[in-house]
């Protein structure tokens, strides 16, 4: 759902220039020690032969650990207030954040997907804040959603069961019922989904079972977004659902452990 403005133009500028600095640092970095391991995920590092492949989509996971400017966002009262209301809970934690930057030129689309089953978490209660750092339009690859798909069992795996609260319980990914929408939604294109057009500084929220995609950026300008994913305090680690997730694989958490501690801070406190 589109929410509206949560940061002013000056803060947008601060985040853009902090991101420019990070990209510049990463292009020249020789020493990776001292960086959180997950930060390496999704963007270029020097190859073993010393070469640096060019990849147009820059993804930086857990910017909050490397940039004080980005670390502010998880405590923004407009964002945390909305998350508390949507989640119907007072205490919320950061699962992780990430910048996703689609520069002009050769950059890919994100196919239609929902997020929950990529994460080693025990309940489908996470909510993502997708904050535009550039105006986001269908032409430059804005978020596109399938409205209501997080509440509709036709869009979920066959083993998902209806529950009282969030309508679906955790379940492994698998086929859908014969004839259900789950079987073909992964191939849906933007025309079958709803674009969420945002100005820089505005955000939208999506539930972790909501289906969404972003198309290519076909413009000559950047499309940068800062994505912050919140979970309710009390969420627990579920290893088998995503054993190699970059934010947890190096932490060696026990199955069922409460997600807490310095890697998963309480937000808006
Ligand atoms: O920003 C993008 O291009 C994709 C983001 C996404 O899929 C997400 O926030 O779950």
Tab-separated table of N, CA, C and O in Angstrom, residues 2-3 130 132 135-139 142-144 194-199 202-204:
chain	number	residue	atom	x	y	z
A	2	UNK	N	0.442	2.237	-0.780
A	2	UNK	CA	1.178	3.494	-0.802
A	2	UNK	C	0.913	4.232	0.504
A	2	UNK	O	-0.223	4.304	0.960
A	3	UNK	N	1.960	4.770	1.125
A	3	UNK	CA	1.785	5.455	2.396
A	3	UNK	C	1.904	6.961	2.218
A	3	UNK	O	0.999	7.708	2.533
A	130	UNK	N	9.287	0.215	1.728
A	130	UNK	CA	10.058	0.464	0.488
A	130	UNK	C	10.057	1.977	0.268
A	130	UNK	O	9.029	2.569	-0.063
A	132	UNK	N	11.363	5.323	-1.514
A	132	UNK	CA	11.941	5.790	-2.783
A	132	UNK	C	12.981	6.871	-2.522
A	132	UNK	O	12.709	7.858	-1.827
A	135	UNK	N	12.286	9.447	-7.674
A	135	UNK	CA	10.910	9.232	-8.092
A	135	UNK	C	10.828	7.833	-8.711
A	135	UNK	O	11.695	7.452	-9.510
A	136	UNK	N	9.838	7.049	-8.303
A	136	UNK	CA	9.730	5.667	-8.797
A	136	UNK	C	8.486	5.557	-9.667
A	136	UNK	O	7.370	5.882	-9.224
A	137	UNK	N	8.696	5.145	-10.902
A	137	UNK	CA	7.609	5.084	-11.897
A	137	UNK	C	7.675	3.725	-12.605
A	137	UNK	O	8.691	3.035	-12.534
A	138	UNK	N	6.619	3.366	-13.349
A	138	UNK	CA	6.682	2.099	-14.101
A	138	UNK	C	7.873	2.082	-15.058
A	138	UNK	O	8.486	1.037	-15.279
A	139	UNK	N	8.241	3.251	-15.589
A	139	UNK	CA	9.335	3.307	-16.578
A	139	UNK	C	10.696	3.011	-15.939
A	139	UNK	O	11.569	2.433	-16.573
A	142	UNK	N	9.531	0.887	-10.733
A	142	UNK	CA	8.933	1.033	-9.398
A	142	UNK	C	8.334	-0.299	-8.938
A	142	UNK	O	8.218	-1.258	-9.712
A	143	UNK	N	7.954	-0.337	-7.692
A	143	UNK	CA	7.305	-1.531	-7.153
A	143	UNK	C	5.940	-1.725	-7.822
A	143	UNK	O	5.209	-0.765	-8.059
A	144	UNK	N	5.634	-2.981	-8.128
A	144	UNK	CA	4.309	-3.366	-8.636
A	144	UNK	C	3.792	-4.466	-7.715
A	144	UNK	O	4.535	-5.406	-7.414
A	194	UNK	N	-0.172	-4.001	-10.091
A	194	UNK	CA	-0.504	-2.575	-9.928
A	194	UNK	C	0.759	-1.786	-9.556
A	194	UNK	O	1.378	-2.079	-8.527
A	195	UNK	N	1.142	-0.792	-10.380
A	195	UNK	CA	2.333	-0.009	-10.044
A	195	UNK	C	2.083	0.895	-8.833
A	195	UNK	O	0.983	1.416	-8.666
A	196	UNK	N	3.101	1.058	-8.010
A	196	UNK	CA	2.998	1.984	-6.881
A	196	UNK	C	3.969	3.128	-7.171
A	196	UNK	O	5.173	3.014	-6.948
A	197	UNK	N	3.416	4.209	-7.701
A	197	UNK	CA	4.242	5.354	-8.106
A	197	UNK	C	4.530	6.202	-6.870
A	197	UNK	O	3.621	6.515	-6.100
A	198	UNK	N	5.803	6.521	-6.681
A	198	UNK	CA	6.204	7.275	-5.486
A	198	UNK	C	7.127	8.419	-5.877
A	198	UNK	O	7.931	8.286	-6.807
A	199	UNK	N	7.051	9.506	-5.116
A	199	UNK	CA	8.060	10.564	-5.229
A	199	UNK	C	9.216	10.212	-4.286
A	199	UNK	O	9.010	9.466	-3.316
A	202	UNK	N	8.894	9.368	-0.404
A	202	UNK	CA	7.649	8.671	-0.068
A	202	UNK	C	7.921	7.173	0.048
A	202	UNK	O	8.875	6.654	-0.536
A	203	UNK	N	7.037	6.479	0.765
A	203	UNK	CA	7.239	5.028	0.896
A	203	UNK	C	5.936	4.275	0.676
A	203	UNK	O	4.846	4.851	0.678
A	204	UNK	N	6.100	2.986	0.450
A	204	UNK	CA	4.961	2.062	0.433
A	204	UNK	C	5.316	0.907	1.375
A	204	UNK	O	6.485	0.706	1.709
